[in-house]
Amino acid sequence: MSRRSNRSRIRSTVIVLSTAALVAAGAATVSTSIAEAATGDSLGVAASKAGMFFGVAASPGRLSSFVGQEFTQLTPENEMKPETIAGSGGSIQNTGNADTLVNYAQNNNMIVRGHTMVWYSQAGSLQGANQSTLNNFIKNALLKWGNKITYWDVVNESLDDNNSGKRRNQWPHTLDKDSNNDGDFLDDADTDYIRDSFKQARQVVQSNNLKTKLCINDYDIEGLTVKGGGKNNKADAMYDIVKKYSQAPYKYIDCVGFQSHFNDNPNSIITNDLEANIRRFGELGVEVHLSELDIDDDLSNNDIGTGQADNYRKVVRACLNVPKCTGITVWGISDSESWRSSERGLLFTGGNGSYQKKAAYTAVLNELKKGRPTDPTPTDPTPTDPTPTDPTPTDPTPTDPTPTDPTPTDPTPTDPTPTDPTDEAACRISYTDNTWNSGFTAAVTISNTGDTPVSGWTLAWTWPGNQKITSSWNATVTQSGSAVTARNAGHNAAITAGGTASFGFQGSYSGTNTTPENFTLNGSACTVS
Ligand code: 9MR
């Protein structure tokens, strides 16, 4: 699908969803889009113009008029968690505060994200429930609000901390069974509470003709890598789950929430490959949301931007750059009212409905206003002008016949010691790729195995197949035909003897994504390990 049609499809999705909310609210006019409904110069309006929502998590106590003016989406911060609304056997109870939030959203043309159904934490009476009880709850929760809820987090925080790439080991994972002990729960013969919960949700959505989209949500899945450049195993584990259950024959999962609580935890930093990871999920066909965004205002040495505002700008840009990234939700309005007030991670200061914009607010607004990347000018199908390129011969003036200085070159013999061919590879390349349908990312580490430092480098290779690089980080990468040239960035130009430099890129391919093996560093061949 072309980028252009993708974009327009997303824009119309946002409009339809808003319309659904208005219909549900009984509004007379149903043709209003979020962009038209919200007023003024706000995050929500700017986001709508870019074809996405910009939302906030809130509790009823925060619902001043300000919320509806600034945002186009609302997530109940705690009011829809099972701890609050699950009764015995998966029934629904005590929905007053959740209803207040849903009604506020409807009256202010905001869409709602239901948060959350199946979660090890704040599970209340669901704690320890079997799948049948979970299924009752899923059905009751979906039917309670129907199309008033546009996105529901069906499963929350299923994966373990510390980059293990495994599931959390407590309930509801205790329902899981690994039929063949292969370490995953994705085989058909396995019991998988994630699959079974989504299966139930999908069945309820379908049989009741709901438009509600079904999401899986987690944190520390934002980047392809973690601090130090290692793979983000949690993100990869989430990718495997979404890949399996968003595709046929399942088609259970519509959307994935990258919570995006960014801080100095080695697995919670903002990495330059955030955009590539969003894109990889988007290429599965699911919507990606930055569903609980906050950014610590004093990330020490791990942030990609200069200060909090710049970090926010870059995170928003990463989303804007991927058509399937269709919404951002900040986890609270102001620093003092946030669950992480000590980290001052939000867009406003102040409280009680009286808020002051921070620099981060302005950075986000300005970035949203820049919008999505403009569509690349379609390549003109008209045959290129057949007029031959300028036939004027290149300057026939003979090159200066003056003989070159006959002074003999210094007769001192250059060092005759032949370079030992076995010493030639003064570099070793580690190349790790992460490949999916038609795309891939690669992490490349250059090791200087010689005894002299390198100051400034060019790594070149040719692709064995039709790989095409689409973006890169920590190096400037250009491609001509199958020949690739990667030049150092400013910060990794120097490689000490025995030292390393790393960079990465994203690309597309068809057929087989074979690893290249013909790397040269500043013209000398490298070994590949
Ligand atoms: O913001 C929520 C806070 O008020 C609660 O005390 C806390 C309890 O776990 O949950 C917070 O929301 C969490 C969200 O539901 C899931 N992702 C992490 C959020 C912050 O902990």
CSV table of N, CA and C and ligand atoms in Angstrom, one decimal, residues 77-78 81 115-116 119 121-122 156-157 217 219 259 261 292 331 339, ligand 1:
chain,number,residue,atom,x,y,z
A,77,GLU,N,-7.3,6.9,34.5
A,77,GLU,CA,-6.0,6.5,35.1
A,77,GLU,C,-6.1,5.3,36.0
A,78,ASN,N,-7.1,5.2,36.7
A,78,ASN,CA,-7.3,4.0,37.6
A,78,ASN,C,-8.8,3.4,37.6
A,81,LYS,N,-9.8,-0.1,36.1
A,81,LYS,CA,-9.0,-1.3,36.4
A,81,LYS,C,-9.9,-2.3,37.2
A,115,HIS,N,-8.8,1.1,30.1
A,115,HIS,CA,-7.5,0.7,30.7
A,115,HIS,C,-7.8,0.1,32.1
A,116,THR,N,-7.7,-1.1,32.3
A,116,THR,CA,-7.2,-2.2,31.5
A,116,THR,C,-7.9,-3.5,32.0
A,119,TRP,N,-4.6,-8.0,33.9
A,119,TRP,CA,-3.3,-7.4,34.4
A,119,TRP,C,-3.0,-8.1,35.7
A,121,SER,N,-1.5,-6.8,38.1
A,121,SER,CA,-1.6,-5.8,39.2
A,121,SER,C,-3.0,-5.1,39.3
A,122,GLN,N,-3.3,-4.6,40.4
A,122,GLN,CA,-4.6,-3.9,40.6
A,122,GLN,C,-5.8,-4.8,40.0
A,156,ASN,N,-2.4,-6.1,29.8
A,156,ASN,CA,-1.5,-5.1,30.2
A,156,ASN,C,-0.3,-5.7,30.9
A,157,GLU,N,0.9,-5.3,30.5
A,157,GLU,CA,2.2,-5.6,31.3
A,157,GLU,C,2.3,-7.1,31.5
A,217,ASN,N,-0.6,-3.7,25.8
A,217,ASN,CA,0.1,-2.5,26.3
A,217,ASN,C,1.2,-3.0,27.3
A,219,TYR,N,5.4,-1.6,29.0
A,219,TYR,CA,6.5,-0.6,29.1
A,219,TYR,C,7.9,-1.3,28.8
A,259,GLN,N,4.0,2.0,26.4
A,259,GLN,CA,3.7,3.0,27.5
A,259,GLN,C,4.6,4.2,27.4
A,261,HIS,N,7.2,5.3,29.4
A,261,HIS,CA,7.6,5.9,30.7
A,261,HIS,C,9.1,6.0,30.6
A,292,GLU,N,1.3,6.0,27.4
A,292,GLU,CA,1.4,6.5,28.8
A,292,GLU,C,2.6,7.4,28.9
A,331,TRP,N,0.8,10.6,30.4
A,331,TRP,CA,0.2,10.0,31.7
A,331,TRP,C,0.1,11.0,32.8
A,339,TRP,N,1.8,10.6,38.9
A,339,TRP,CA,2.3,9.5,39.7
A,339,TRP,C,3.8,9.6,39.9
B,1,9MR,O1,-1.0,6.3,37.4
B,1,9MR,C1,-1.5,5.1,38.1
B,1,9MR,C2,-1.3,5.4,39.6
B,1,9MR,O2,-2.2,6.4,40.0
B,1,9MR,C3,-1.5,4.1,40.3
B,1,9MR,O3,-1.2,4.4,41.7
B,1,9MR,C4,-0.6,3.1,39.8
B,1,9MR,C5,-0.8,1.8,40.5
B,1,9MR,O4,-0.2,0.7,39.9
B,1,9MR,O5,-0.9,2.8,38.4
B,1,9MR,C6,-0.6,4.0,37.7
B,1,9MR,O6,-0.9,3.7,36.3
B,1,9MR,C7,-0.1,2.7,35.7
B,1,9MR,C8,-0.8,2.1,34.5
B,1,9MR,O7,-2.0,1.6,35.0
B,1,9MR,C9,0.0,1.0,33.9
B,1,9MR,N1,1.3,1.5,33.5
B,1,9MR,C10,2.1,2.1,34.5
B,1,9MR,C11,1.3,3.2,35.2
B,1,9MR,C12,2.1,3.9,36.2
B,1,9MR,O8,2.4,3.0,37.2
